[in-house]
RNA sequence: GGUCCCAUCGUCUAGUGGUUAGGACACCGGCCUUUCACGUCGGUAACAGGGGUUCAAGUCCCCUUGGGAUCACCA
C-alpha cells in the first residue's frame, strides 16, 4: 500500500493565523498517524502580494507549534515553466482555449447579469472561436469545462458534495501576462507532488469541482478531499483581527505555550470522547479526520487560557524558567542575580495562566526596595508587628537548614509562644517579603528567597513600620 | 440574488432509533486555606421551528427559519 502524502499550502501574504495553523495541524497529524509524508508548499503565484517576511513568519509559526515538514518548502513561483507546459498541453488537446475578452468587458457583463438577477458567469464568447494564429492581441487561457453532467466527491469531513456542471464556468488558467492562476496551479502541484489527500479550509469547497474537472482533463488521479470548517469569532463572524489576536506568534508573545495552542486548536472541531488534554504525540494516535465536525466553531480564548494554565501547572520548571526569561528581561529583571529561577518558577506555576503572569509574579523575587501595597500595609503592618518580625528573624537565624518543614516549625513556634494565630503574623510577613497581598505561600517564599535575603526584607519592613 | 455547506447548554463538544441528553470552558455556591491561586464537591444551562417515517426521533426524510462560504486575469 502506498503511503499518504499531505501538504499545507499557505500563501505568504501575512503571518500564520490560527485558522491556517489548525489546517496545518490536521494535515500534519494525518500524515504522522498514517506514516505518510507532510509537505510544505508556498503558494506565491501572486508575486505582487507575496513577501519573504510572510514566508519566514509562517515557518516560524509552524516550528513554534512543533509541526515539522518532510519535504519543502517548495515555491510555486519557481515552477512557472512547468505550469506553462501544462497549459500548452491543454491547449493542444483542445481542452483549453484562448479568450480575447477584456477584463473590462467581462466586468461589465458580470454587472449586467447580476443586475438582471442572472448568474455572473462567463458567457463563452471565445469558447468556440476557431483556432487562430496569434495576432498580438492580449489573451487569457480558459479551461473548457464540460457544460453538462455532475461533479461530485466524497469529502472526508462533509460527506458527499455535488455540483451541477452547468453552474461552473470556464475558469481562467493563465493570465494575460502569462502567469498561471491559483485553481490551475494547485491542481498541477498536487498532481505532480502526488498529493493523496487535500485538507484545507472549507472556503475552498466551491473551487473543488473545477479542480476535479481539471484533474480529469489532465488525466491524473483525483486526490481525496477534506474541507475543515472555518473558525469564527464570538459574534459568529469569520475570525478576524477585531476579535483579538489571530496570529499564532502573537499568542507566544502573550505568554501562551505551543502545546496549549495545539491542544486548543485540535479540540476546535474535533473530539475524542470526553478527553480534553492531548499532546502532539497522543494526537498522532488518536486523531482522525473523519471525526472532525462539519460545522464552524467559535474561537474561545477562555478555554485556550485554561489549557495554557494547565500546561504551565504541569510543565517542567526548568523549561518554563527558560521560556520566562525573555519576559523577565522585558520587565528589567536579570534572573541571574537573585534566587534560582527554577525554584521561583515552582512557586508560581499553579498561580499563573500565562507566561506573562508568571513573569509578573516573579518580579518581586528579584527586586529590592519595592513599595508595599498600600491597603495591605495599612491593614497588616501594626505597632506590634516589628516585635514579631524581630522574633521571626531571630528564630530563622537559628535554623540549621532552611526548608519548608523547618520554616513552618518556626511559625508554629512563634504562634504558640505568643498565643497568636498565623493570621496575625502571616500577612505581615507576606507583605514584607513580596510587597503584595497576593503571593506564593510564605514558607515557599522564604525558602526560595534564602536566609540572607529573607532576613534583609524582614528588617527593611521593620524599619519601614517604625519610621 | 445563484450555488454549496451547516444547525445539541453562552462556548467547544459526546450522542450513529429506546439516555435522568454526558463531559469541558465560563458562570454561581460549599469545602480546603497564611493571601492569591490550585484542588475538590455541587449547581444553573441545550436538542432552532414545523411536518412526516416508526411501537419509539436529538438521532432517518421533507419544509421553514437562522447562520456561514463562494460567485476575480486573489489565493
Short mmCIF file of C-alpha atoms (C1' of nucleotides) in Angstrom, two decimals:
data_model
loop_
_atom_site.label_atom_id
_atom_site.label_comp_id
_atom_site.label_asym_id
_atom_site.label_seq_id
_atom_site.Cartn_x
_atom_site.Cartn_y
_atom_site.Cartn_z
CA UNK A 1 0.00 0.00 0.00
CA UNK A 2 1.33 3.39 -0.99
CA UNK A 3 1.88 5.99 1.66
CA UNK A 4 -0.30 9.05 2.03
CA UNK A 5 1.06 12.44 1.08
CA UNK A 6 -0.40 15.60 2.55
CA UNK A 7 0.50 19.20 2.23
CA UNK A 8 -0.01 22.55 3.82
CA UNK A 9 -0.02 25.28 1.20
CA UNK A 10 -0.26 28.76 2.66
CA UNK A 11 0.04 31.86 0.58
CA UNK A 12 2.69 34.16 2.01
CA UNK A 13 0.64 37.31 2.31
CA UNK A 14 0.74 37.56 6.09
CA UNK A 15 1.58 35.73 9.28
CA UNK A 16 0.39 32.26 10.23
CA UNK A 17 -3.07 32.75 11.69
CA UNK A 18 -4.95 30.33 13.92
CA UNK A 19 -7.12 29.01 11.10
CA UNK A 20 -4.12 28.22 8.95
CA UNK A 21 -2.35 26.71 11.91
CA UNK A 22 -5.25 24.37 12.55
CA UNK A 23 -5.31 23.30 8.92
CA UNK A 24 -1.57 22.70 9.06
CA UNK A 25 -2.01 20.74 12.28
CA UNK A 26 -4.70 18.49 10.82
CA UNK A 27 -2.53 17.80 7.79
CA UNK A 28 0.49 17.12 9.93
CA UNK A 29 -1.45 14.82 12.25
CA UNK A 30 -2.93 12.75 9.49
CA UNK A 31 0.45 12.40 7.83
CA UNK A 32 2.06 11.31 11.09
CA UNK A 33 -0.77 8.99 12.02
CA UNK A 34 -0.65 7.18 8.72
CA UNK A 35 3.11 7.33 8.48
CA UNK A 36 2.87 9.38 5.36
CA UNK A 37 4.66 12.50 4.24
CA UNK A 38 3.91 16.08 5.12
CA UNK A 39 4.88 18.62 2.52
CA UNK A 40 5.10 22.37 2.84
CA UNK A 41 4.38 24.41 -0.25
CA UNK A 42 4.32 28.15 -0.53
CA UNK A 43 1.61 29.42 -2.85
CA UNK A 44 3.18 32.56 -4.14
CA UNK A 45 1.85 32.81 -7.67
CA UNK A 46 0.60 36.25 -6.79
CA UNK A 47 4.04 37.77 -6.93
CA UNK A 48 2.79 41.22 -6.00
CA UNK A 49 1.29 40.20 -2.67
CA UNK A 50 3.78 37.58 -1.57
CA UNK A 51 6.68 38.50 0.68
CA UNK A 52 9.68 36.75 2.15
CA UNK A 53 8.77 38.14 5.58
CA UNK A 54 5.49 36.28 5.39
CA UNK A 55 7.24 33.08 4.42
CA UNK A 56 9.56 33.45 7.40
CA UNK A 57 6.68 34.23 9.72
CA UNK A 58 4.80 31.13 8.58
CA UNK A 59 7.81 28.87 9.02
CA UNK A 60 8.45 30.36 12.44
CA UNK A 61 4.87 29.74 13.47
CA UNK A 62 4.93 26.12 12.36
CA UNK A 63 8.24 25.50 14.03
CA UNK A 64 6.96 27.00 17.25
CA UNK A 65 3.96 24.69 17.18
CA UNK A 66 6.19 21.72 16.55
CA UNK A 67 4.88 20.96 13.08
CA UNK A 68 7.85 19.81 11.08
CA UNK A 69 7.68 19.03 7.39
CA UNK A 70 9.26 16.21 5.42
CA UNK A 71 9.57 17.98 2.09
CA UNK A 72 9.81 21.58 1.03
CA UNK A 73 9.21 24.34 1.41
CA UNK A 74 8.51 24.40 -2.30
CA UNK A 75 7.76 27.67 -4.01
CA UNK A 76 5.25 27.84 -6.81
CA UNK A 77 6.96 30.87 -8.21
CA UNK A 78 9.84 28.58 -9.15
CA UNK A 79 7.59 26.36 -11.22
CA UNK A 80 6.23 28.77 -13.78
CA UNK A 81 7.72 26.92 -16.76
CA UNK A 82 6.06 23.71 -15.60
CA UNK A 83 2.65 25.36 -15.44
CA UNK A 84 3.13 26.83 -18.91
CA UNK A 85 3.85 23.41 -20.22
CA UNK A 86 0.61 22.05 -18.84
CA UNK A 87 -1.36 24.99 -20.17
CA UNK A 88 0.03 24.22 -23.60
CA UNK A 89 -0.91 20.57 -23.20
CA UNK A 90 -4.48 21.51 -22.50
CA UNK A 91 -4.48 23.94 -25.39
CA UNK A 92 -3.13 21.30 -27.75
CA UNK A 93 -5.70 18.82 -26.59
CA UNK A 94 -8.50 21.30 -27.23
CA UNK A 95 -9.36 21.29 -23.55
CA UNK A 96 -8.49 24.94 -23.13
CA UNK A 97 -8.79 27.95 -25.37
CA UNK A 98 -7.60 31.49 -25.73
CA UNK A 99 -10.03 34.15 -24.70
CA UNK A 100 -9.69 37.68 -26.01
CA UNK A 101 -12.40 39.29 -23.94
CA UNK A 102 -11.01 42.16 -21.95
CA UNK A 103 -11.29 42.36 -18.21
CA UNK A 104 -13.42 45.49 -18.56
CA UNK A 105 -15.82 43.81 -20.95
CA UNK A 106 -16.17 40.89 -18.60
CA UNK A 107 -16.73 43.12 -15.64
CA UNK A 108 -19.50 44.92 -17.48
CA UNK A 109 -21.16 41.66 -18.43
CA UNK A 110 -20.96 40.40 -14.89
CA UNK A 111 -22.58 43.50 -13.54
CA UNK A 112 -25.32 43.38 -16.10
CA UNK A 113 -26.03 39.76 -15.33
CA UNK A 114 -26.13 40.48 -11.62
CA UNK A 115 -28.50 43.36 -12.16
CA UNK A 116 -30.83 41.18 -14.17
CA UNK A 117 -30.70 38.58 -11.45
CA UNK A 118 -28.79 36.12 -13.59
CA UNK A 119 -25.59 34.24 -12.92
CA UNK A 120 -22.41 36.23 -13.24
CA UNK A 121 -20.68 33.55 -15.20
CA UNK A 122 -18.55 33.72 -18.32
CA UNK A 123 -20.78 33.70 -21.36
CA UNK A 124 -18.48 31.62 -23.51
CA UNK A 125 -17.88 34.22 -26.21
CA UNK A 126 -14.49 32.84 -27.17
CA UNK A 127 -15.19 29.23 -26.33
CA UNK A 128 -15.98 28.18 -29.86
CA UNK A 129 -13.75 30.53 -31.75
CA UNK A 130 -11.83 28.66 -34.41
CA UNK A 131 -8.17 28.21 -33.51
CA UNK A 132 -6.26 31.15 -34.91
CA UNK A 133 -2.79 32.49 -35.19
CA UNK A 134 -1.67 34.98 -32.60
CA UNK A 135 -2.18 38.43 -33.90
CA UNK A 136 -0.68 40.19 -30.94
CA UNK A 137 -3.95 40.72 -29.16
CA UNK A 138 -3.74 40.04 -25.42
CA UNK A 139 -5.50 36.91 -24.28
CA UNK A 140 -6.04 34.69 -21.29
CA UNK A 141 -6.32 30.94 -21.43
CA UNK A 142 -9.54 29.41 -20.24
CA UNK A 143 -10.28 25.84 -19.32
CA UNK A 144 -13.01 24.35 -21.48
CA UNK A 145 -15.21 22.88 -18.79
CA UNK A 146 -17.95 20.38 -19.54
CA UNK A 147 -21.35 22.05 -19.68
CA UNK A 148 -23.42 19.13 -18.56
CA UNK A 149 -23.25 16.42 -16.00
CA UNK A 150 -22.48 16.48 -12.35
CA UNK A 151 -19.22 16.69 -10.48
CA UNK A 152 -19.12 15.26 -7.00
CA UNK A 153 -16.80 13.85 -4.43
CA UNK A 154 -16.99 12.28 -1.01
CA UNK A 155 -15.47 14.74 1.37
CA UNK A 156 -13.77 13.16 4.37
CA UNK A 157 -15.39 15.71 6.64
CA UNK A 158 -18.56 16.82 4.90
CA UNK A 159 -19.63 13.69 3.12
CA UNK A 160 -20.86 13.69 -0.46
CA UNK A 161 -20.94 17.05 -2.18
CA UNK A 162 -22.24 17.55 -5.71
CA UNK A 163 -22.28 20.38 -8.18
CA UNK A 164 -24.06 20.61 -11.49
CA UNK A 165 -21.50 21.38 -14.18
CA UNK A 166 -23.83 23.98 -15.70
CA UNK A 167 -23.15 26.09 -12.64
CA UNK A 168 -19.45 26.14 -13.34
CA UNK A 169 -17.88 28.38 -15.91
CA UNK A 170 -14.72 28.30 -17.95
CA UNK A 171 -12.14 29.44 -15.48
CA UNK A 172 -9.05 31.32 -16.43
CA UNK A 173 -5.94 29.22 -16.01
CA UNK A 174 -3.42 31.65 -17.45
CA UNK A 175 -3.46 35.40 -17.16
CA UNK A 176 -2.76 37.94 -19.86
CA UNK A 177 0.76 38.28 -18.53
CA UNK A 178 1.33 34.57 -18.95
CA UNK A 179 1.26 33.67 -15.27
CA UNK A 180 -0.95 30.82 -14.14
CA UNK A 181 -3.85 31.23 -11.72
CA UNK A 182 -4.42 29.56 -8.41
CA UNK A 183 -7.02 26.98 -9.32
CA UNK A 184 -4.81 25.65 -12.06
CA UNK A 185 -1.58 25.73 -10.13
CA UNK A 186 -2.89 23.83 -7.12
CA UNK A 187 -4.02 21.07 -9.37
CA UNK A 188 -0.73 20.82 -11.19
CA UNK A 189 1.24 20.92 -7.96
CA UNK A 190 -0.92 18.47 -6.08
CA UNK A 191 -0.78 16.16 -9.08
CA UNK A 192 2.96 16.39 -9.68
CA UNK A 193 3.73 16.12 -5.97
CA UNK A 194 1.49 13.06 -5.79
CA UNK A 195 -0.61 14.53 -3.03
CA UNK A 196 -3.13 11.90 -1.99
CA UNK A 197 -5.19 13.87 0.49
CA UNK A 198 -6.02 17.54 0.45
CA UNK A 199 -7.05 19.02 3.79
CA UNK A 200 -7.90 22.69 3.54
CA UNK A 201 -10.36 25.34 4.72
CA UNK A 202 -13.94 24.91 3.60
CA UNK A 203 -13.81 28.24 1.83
CA UNK A 204 -12.34 26.08 -0.95
CA UNK A 205 -15.38 23.86 -1.34
CA UNK A 206 -16.62 25.91 -4.26
CA UNK A 207 -13.29 25.58 -6.04
CA UNK A 208 -13.18 21.84 -5.70
CA UNK A 209 -15.45 20.82 -8.58
CA UNK A 210 -13.49 22.98 -11.01
CA UNK A 211 -10.30 21.45 -9.78
CA UNK A 212 -11.66 17.94 -10.11
CA UNK A 213 -12.60 18.71 -13.69
CA UNK A 214 -9.05 19.87 -14.28
CA UNK A 215 -7.61 16.66 -12.82
CA UNK A 216 -9.84 14.71 -15.14
CA UNK A 217 -8.89 16.77 -18.16
CA UNK A 218 -5.25 16.20 -17.31
CA UNK A 219 -5.86 12.50 -16.90
CA UNK A 220 -4.35 12.35 -13.43
CA UNK A 221 -5.79 10.78 -10.28
CA UNK A 222 -8.04 13.00 -8.17
CA UNK A 223 -6.94 13.24 -4.53
CA UNK A 224 -9.23 12.76 -1.57
CA UNK A 225 -10.57 16.00 -0.13
CA UNK A 226 -11.32 17.08 3.43
CA UNK A 227 -12.69 20.55 3.98
CA UNK A 228 -12.36 21.81 7.51
CA UNK A 229 -14.92 24.32 8.75
CA UNK A 230 -13.99 27.90 9.47
CA UNK A 231 -13.12 29.38 12.82
CA UNK A 232 -15.48 32.12 13.96
CA UNK A 233 -15.24 34.99 16.42
CA UNK A 234 -17.54 35.41 19.40
CA UNK A 235 -20.09 37.16 17.18
CA UNK A 236 -20.09 34.16 14.84
CA UNK A 237 -18.48 36.15 12.08
CA UNK A 238 -15.34 34.83 10.49
CA UNK A 239 -12.43 35.22 12.90
CA UNK A 240 -10.54 38.42 12.27
CA UNK A 241 -8.31 40.93 13.97
CA UNK A 242 -11.21 42.69 15.59
CA UNK A 243 -11.86 39.56 17.64
CA UNK A 244 -8.40 39.81 19.12
CA UNK A 245 -5.13 38.24 18.13
CA UNK A 246 -5.26 35.89 15.17
CA UNK A 247 -1.55 35.43 14.67
CA UNK A 248 -0.15 32.31 16.22
CA UNK A 249 3.05 34.06 17.18
CA UNK A 250 1.10 36.79 18.93
CA UNK A 251 -0.05 34.11 21.34
CA UNK A 252 3.51 33.19 22.13
CA UNK A 253 4.16 36.85 22.85
CA UNK A 254 1.15 36.90 25.13
CA UNK A 255 2.66 34.10 27.15
CA UNK A 256 0.99 31.05 25.66
CA UNK A 257 2.70 27.70 25.37
CA UNK A 258 2.73 25.94 22.00
CA UNK A 259 1.29 22.75 23.46
CA UNK A 260 -1.69 24.72 24.78
CA UNK A 261 -2.23 26.20 21.33
CA UNK A 262 -2.00 22.82 19.65
CA UNK A 263 -4.34 21.26 22.20
CA UNK A 264 -6.85 24.08 21.83
CA UNK A 265 -6.75 24.12 18.06
CA UNK A 266 -7.23 20.40 17.69
CA UNK A 267 -10.23 20.42 20.02
CA UNK A 268 -11.83 23.11 17.92
CA UNK A 269 -13.98 20.91 15.75
CA UNK A 270 -12.56 17.61 16.83
CA UNK A 271 -13.01 15.50 19.93
CA UNK A 272 -12.11 12.14 21.35
CA UNK A 273 -14.76 11.05 23.81
CA UNK A 274 -14.60 13.15 26.94
CA UNK A 275 -10.86 13.78 26.79
CA UNK A 276 -9.61 17.33 26.83
CA UNK A 277 -5.86 17.08 27.21
CA UNK A 278 -3.85 15.94 24.22
CA UNK A 279 -0.17 16.13 23.42
CA UNK A 280 1.07 16.12 19.85
CA UNK A 281 2.21 12.58 20.49
CA UNK A 282 -1.21 11.42 21.77
CA UNK A 283 -2.75 13.01 18.78
CA UNK A 284 -0.70 11.06 16.28
CA UNK A 285 -2.53 8.02 17.67
CA UNK A 286 -5.96 9.41 18.40
CA UNK A 287 -6.64 11.95 15.70
CA UNK A 288 -8.85 11.10 12.80
CA UNK A 289 -10.01 13.46 10.11
CA UNK A 290 -13.38 11.73 9.81
CA UNK A 291 -14.35 12.80 13.29
CA UNK A 292 -13.78 16.46 12.63
CA UNK A 293 -17.13 18.24 12.93
CA UNK A 294 -18.92 19.64 9.91
CA UNK A 295 -19.87 22.99 11.32
CA UNK A 296 -17.90 26.13 12.02
CA UNK A 297 -16.74 26.74 15.56
CA UNK A 298 -16.23 29.80 17.69
CA UNK A 299 -12.78 30.59 18.97
CA UNK A 300 -12.96 30.68 22.76
CA UNK A 301 -9.99 32.48 24.37
CA UNK A 302 -11.11 31.42 27.85
CA UNK A 303 -10.65 27.78 27.10
CA UNK A 304 -7.28 28.40 25.50
CA UNK A 305 -6.31 30.21 28.67
CA UNK A 306 -7.45 27.30 30.79
CA UNK A 307 -5.36 24.90 28.74
CA UNK A 308 -2.40 27.22 28.98
CA UNK A 309 -2.77 27.32 32.75
CA UNK A 310 -2.91 23.53 32.74
CA UNK A 311 0.32 23.22 30.80
CA UNK A 312 2.07 25.79 32.96
CA UNK A 313 0.91 23.98 36.08
CA UNK A 314 2.12 20.63 34.88
CA UNK A 315 5.10 21.82 32.87
CA UNK A 316 8.77 21.18 33.52
CA UNK A 317 10.02 24.07 35.69
CA UNK A 318 13.41 24.06 34.02
CA UNK A 319 11.86 24.55 30.61
CA UNK A 320 9.44 27.18 31.91
CA UNK A 321 12.33 29.04 33.51
CA UNK A 322 13.96 29.24 30.11
CA UNK A 323 10.77 30.43 28.47
CA UNK A 324 10.05 33.08 31.06
CA UNK A 325 13.50 34.63 30.94
CA UNK A 326 12.85 36.95 27.98
CA UNK A 327 9.67 38.18 29.62
CA UNK A 328 11.62 38.93 32.79
CA UNK A 329 14.17 40.86 30.78
CA UNK A 330 11.33 42.95 29.38
CA UNK A 331 10.48 43.72 32.97
CA UNK A 332 14.02 44.81 33.68
CA UNK A 333 14.83 41.72 35.71
CA UNK A 334 18.09 39.86 35.40
CA UNK A 335 17.27 36.44 36.81
CA UNK A 336 20.96 35.59 37.09
CA UNK A 337 21.09 37.80 40.13
CA UNK A 338 18.85 36.57 42.90
CA UNK A 339 17.12 33.34 43.77
CA UNK A 340 17.30 30.40 41.38
CA UNK A 341 14.78 30.90 38.62
CA UNK A 342 13.69 27.27 38.60
CA UNK A 343 12.78 27.44 42.28
CA UNK A 344 10.99 30.71 41.66
CA UNK A 345 9.00 29.18 38.82
CA UNK A 346 7.94 26.28 41.01
CA UNK A 347 6.31 28.66 43.47
CA UNK A 348 4.38 30.37 40.67
CA UNK A 349 3.33 27.56 38.36
CA UNK A 350 -0.10 26.93 39.79
CA UNK A 351 -0.85 30.62 40.05
CA UNK A 352 -0.08 31.75 36.52
CA UNK A 353 -2.29 31.32 33.50
CA UNK A 354 0.24 32.74 31.08
CA UNK A 355 3.99 33.18 30.97
CA UNK A 356 3.34 36.88 31.26
CA UNK A 357 1.61 36.34 34.57
CA UNK A 358 4.40 34.05 35.62
CA UNK A 359 6.90 36.79 34.85
CA UNK A 360 4.84 39.39 36.67
CA UNK A 361 4.61 37.13 39.66
CA UNK A 362 8.36 36.52 39.68
CA UNK A 363 9.49 40.12 39.59
CA UNK A 364 9.36 40.72 43.35
CA UNK A 365 11.90 37.96 43.98
CA UNK A 366 14.49 39.98 42.13
CA UNK A 367 13.56 43.48 43.18
CA UNK A 368 14.63 45.15 46.33
CA UNK A 369 13.30 48.40 47.62
CA UNK A 370 9.83 47.71 46.31
CA UNK A 371 6.81 49.62 47.58
CA UNK A 372 4.42 47.94 49.99
CA UNK A 373 0.85 47.57 48.86
CA UNK A 374 -0.91 50.49 50.47
CA UNK A 375 -4.06 48.80 51.70
CA UNK A 376 -2.13 45.76 52.76
CA UNK A 377 0.30 47.82 54.79
CA UNK A 378 -2.47 49.74 56.47
CA UNK A 379 -4.12 46.52 57.47
CA UNK A 380 -1.24 44.24 58.29
CA UNK A 381 1.62 46.42 59.48
CA UNK A 382 0.69 47.19 63.08
CA UNK A 383 2.57 48.57 66.06
CA UNK A 384 3.07 45.02 67.34
CA UNK A 385 4.39 43.78 64.02
CA UNK A 386 8.05 44.77 64.34
CA UNK A 387 8.48 42.78 67.51
CA UNK A 388 7.02 39.70 65.86
CA UNK A 389 9.19 40.17 62.81
CA UNK A 390 12.22 40.55 65.01
CA UNK A 391 11.41 37.30 66.77
CA UNK A 392 10.91 35.64 63.40
CA UNK A 393 14.28 36.79 62.18
CA UNK A 394 15.96 35.55 65.31
CA UNK A 395 14.36 32.13 65.05
CA UNK A 396 15.12 31.89 61.35
CA UNK A 397 18.74 32.65 62.03
CA UNK A 398 18.92 29.76 64.42
CA UNK A 399 17.80 27.27 61.79
CA UNK A 400 20.29 24.65 60.72
CA UNK A 401 18.61 24.07 57.39
CA UNK A 402 16.13 26.25 55.56
CA UNK A 403 13.32 24.13 54.20
CA UNK A 404 9.53 24.13 54.20
CA UNK A 405 9.34 21.98 57.30
CA UNK A 406 11.75 23.97 59.44
CA UNK A 407 10.21 27.27 58.42
CA UNK A 408 6.77 26.00 59.23
CA UNK A 409 8.13 24.94 62.62
CA UNK A 410 9.38 28.45 63.26
CA UNK A 411 5.98 29.97 62.55
CA UNK A 412 4.20 27.42 64.72
CA UNK A 413 6.64 28.10 67.50
CA UNK A 414 6.00 31.83 67.36
CA UNK A 415 2.26 31.37 67.38
CA UNK A 416 2.42 29.09 70.41
CA UNK A 417 4.83 31.30 72.25
CA UNK A 418 2.87 34.46 71.68
CA UNK A 419 -0.54 32.86 71.80
CA UNK A 420 -1.43 34.27 68.42
CA UNK A 421 -2.83 32.88 65.22
CA UNK A 422 -0.94 32.60 61.99
CA UNK A 423 -3.23 35.26 60.58
CA UNK A 424 -1.70 37.80 62.94
CA UNK A 425 1.79 37.43 61.57
CA UNK A 426 1.47 35.75 58.17
CA UNK A 427 0.07 38.63 56.14
CA UNK A 428 2.69 40.99 57.50
CA UNK A 429 5.46 38.60 56.50
CA UNK A 430 3.93 38.19 53.10
CA UNK A 431 3.91 41.93 52.66
CA UNK A 432 7.44 42.26 53.95
CA UNK A 433 8.75 39.67 51.53
CA UNK A 434 6.75 40.39 48.39
CA UNK A 435 5.28 43.85 48.85
CA UNK A 436 1.87 42.48 47.94
CA UNK A 437 -1.06 40.69 49.49
CA UNK A 438 -1.25 38.05 46.77
CA UNK A 439 1.82 35.90 46.51
CA UNK A 440 3.09 32.34 46.72
CA UNK A 441 2.99 30.66 50.12
CA UNK A 442 5.03 32.33 52.83
CA UNK A 443 7.16 29.30 53.58
CA UNK A 444 7.88 28.77 49.91
CA UNK A 445 8.91 32.36 49.52
CA UNK A 446 11.28 32.21 52.45
CA UNK A 447 12.91 29.03 51.24
CA UNK A 448 13.17 30.39 47.71
CA UNK A 449 14.47 33.78 48.73
CA UNK A 450 17.06 32.24 51.01
CA UNK A 451 18.13 33.16 54.50
CA UNK A 452 20.06 36.33 53.81
CA UNK A 453 17.52 37.94 51.51
CA UNK A 454 14.60 36.94 53.73
CA UNK A 455 16.15 38.49 56.81
CA UNK A 456 17.07 41.60 54.86
CA UNK A 457 13.49 42.08 53.69
CA UNK A 458 12.09 41.50 57.15
CA UNK A 459 14.44 44.04 58.61
CA UNK A 460 13.53 46.52 55.96
CA UNK A 461 9.85 46.07 56.80
CA UNK A 462 10.55 46.56 60.49
CA UNK A 463 12.35 49.79 59.76
CA UNK A 464 9.57 50.90 57.44
CA UNK A 465 6.90 50.34 60.10
CA UNK A 466 8.91 52.11 62.78
CA UNK A 467 9.87 55.02 60.55
"C1'" G B 1 -29.52 37.02 -5.94
"C1'" G B 2 -27.31 31.84 -7.82
"C1'" U B 3 -24.63 27.70 -5.97
"C1'" C B 4 -22.66 24.91 -1.89
"C1'" C B 5 -22.35 23.89 3.27
"C1'" C B 6 -24.03 23.96 8.37
"C1'" A B 7 -27.60 23.70 12.92
"C1'" U B 8 -27.28 19.69 20.91
"C1'" C B 9 -26.13 24.17 27.17
"C1'" G B 10 -23.35 31.23 26.34
"C1'" U B 11 -18.83 28.45 24.01
"C1'" C B 12 -16.10 23.61 22.49
"C1'" U B 13 -18.42 19.05 22.10
"C1'" A B 14 -20.39 13.41 23.30
"C1'" G B 15 -24.53 11.15 21.20
"C1'" U B 16 -24.97 6.72 14.89
"C1'" G B 17 -33.75 4.90 16.92
"C1'" G B 18 -35.12 3.35 23.28
"C1'" U B 19 -30.10 8.16 27.68
"C1'" U B 20 -32.44 11.19 34.22
"C1'" A B 21 -29.34 14.13 26.83
"C1'" G B 22 -22.88 13.09 29.14
"C1'" G B 23 -18.07 15.86 29.54
"C1'" A B 24 -15.06 20.50 29.25
"C1'" C B 25 -14.52 26.13 29.43
"C1'" A B 26 -17.07 30.17 31.53
"C1'" C B 27 -20.55 31.44 35.48
"C1'" C B 28 -22.76 30.62 40.63
"C1'" G B 29 -22.38 28.24 45.56
"C1'" G B 30 -19.85 24.78 49.52
"C1'" C B 31 -15.20 22.73 51.26
"C1'" C B 32 -9.80 23.32 51.72
"C1'" U B 33 -6.64 27.57 53.26
"C1'" U B 34 -1.34 32.22 55.78
"C1'" U B 35 -3.02 35.75 50.77
"C1'" C B 36 -3.85 34.82 45.64
"C1'" A B 37 -4.39 30.72 43.24
"C1'" C B 38 -4.57 25.18 42.82
"C1'" G B 39 -7.60 21.34 44.20
"C1'" U B 40 -12.31 19.31 45.44
"C1'" C B 41 -17.74 18.79 45.83
"C1'" G B 42 -22.29 20.64 43.98
"C1'" G B 43 -25.49 23.90 40.87
"C1'" U B 44 -27.71 26.95 36.66
"C1'" A B 45 -27.78 25.90 31.39
"C1'" A B 46 -29.06 22.78 25.11
"C1'" C B 47 -31.59 19.01 21.07
"C1'" A B 48 -33.98 26.31 16.18
"C1'" G B 49 -39.41 25.56 14.42
"C1'" G B 50 -42.97 22.57 11.75
"C1'" G B 51 -44.36 18.29 9.30
"C1'" G B 52 -43.62 13.19 8.33
"C1'" U B 53 -41.41 7.68 8.88
"C1'" U B 54 -41.58 4.46 13.36
"C1'" C B 55 -44.25 0.94 18.81
"C1'" A B 56 -40.26 4.61 19.79
"C1'" A B 57 -36.67 10.50 16.80
"C1'" G B 58 -31.52 14.78 19.41
"C1'" U B 59 -30.55 10.60 16.11
"C1'" C B 60 -33.88 8.99 9.48
"C1'" C B 61 -36.75 12.10 5.44
"C1'" C B 62 -39.03 16.85 3.84
"C1'" C B 63 -40.08 22.03 4.52
"C1'" U B 64 -39.30 26.65 7.12
"C1'" U B 65 -36.09 29.69 9.76
"C1'" G B 66 -31.31 31.10 11.03
"C1'" G B 67 -26.00 31.14 10.14
"C1'" G B 68 -21.68 30.62 7.00
"C1'" A B 69 -18.79 30.06 2.38
"C1'" U B 70 -18.29 31.35 -2.59
"C1'" C B 71 -19.52 33.65 -7.24
"C1'" A B 72 -11.77 37.78 -9.68
"C1'" C B 73 -6.80 37.89 -15.04
"C1'" C B 74 -6.58 36.78 -5.17
"C1'" A B 75 -5.14 32.56 -3.02
#
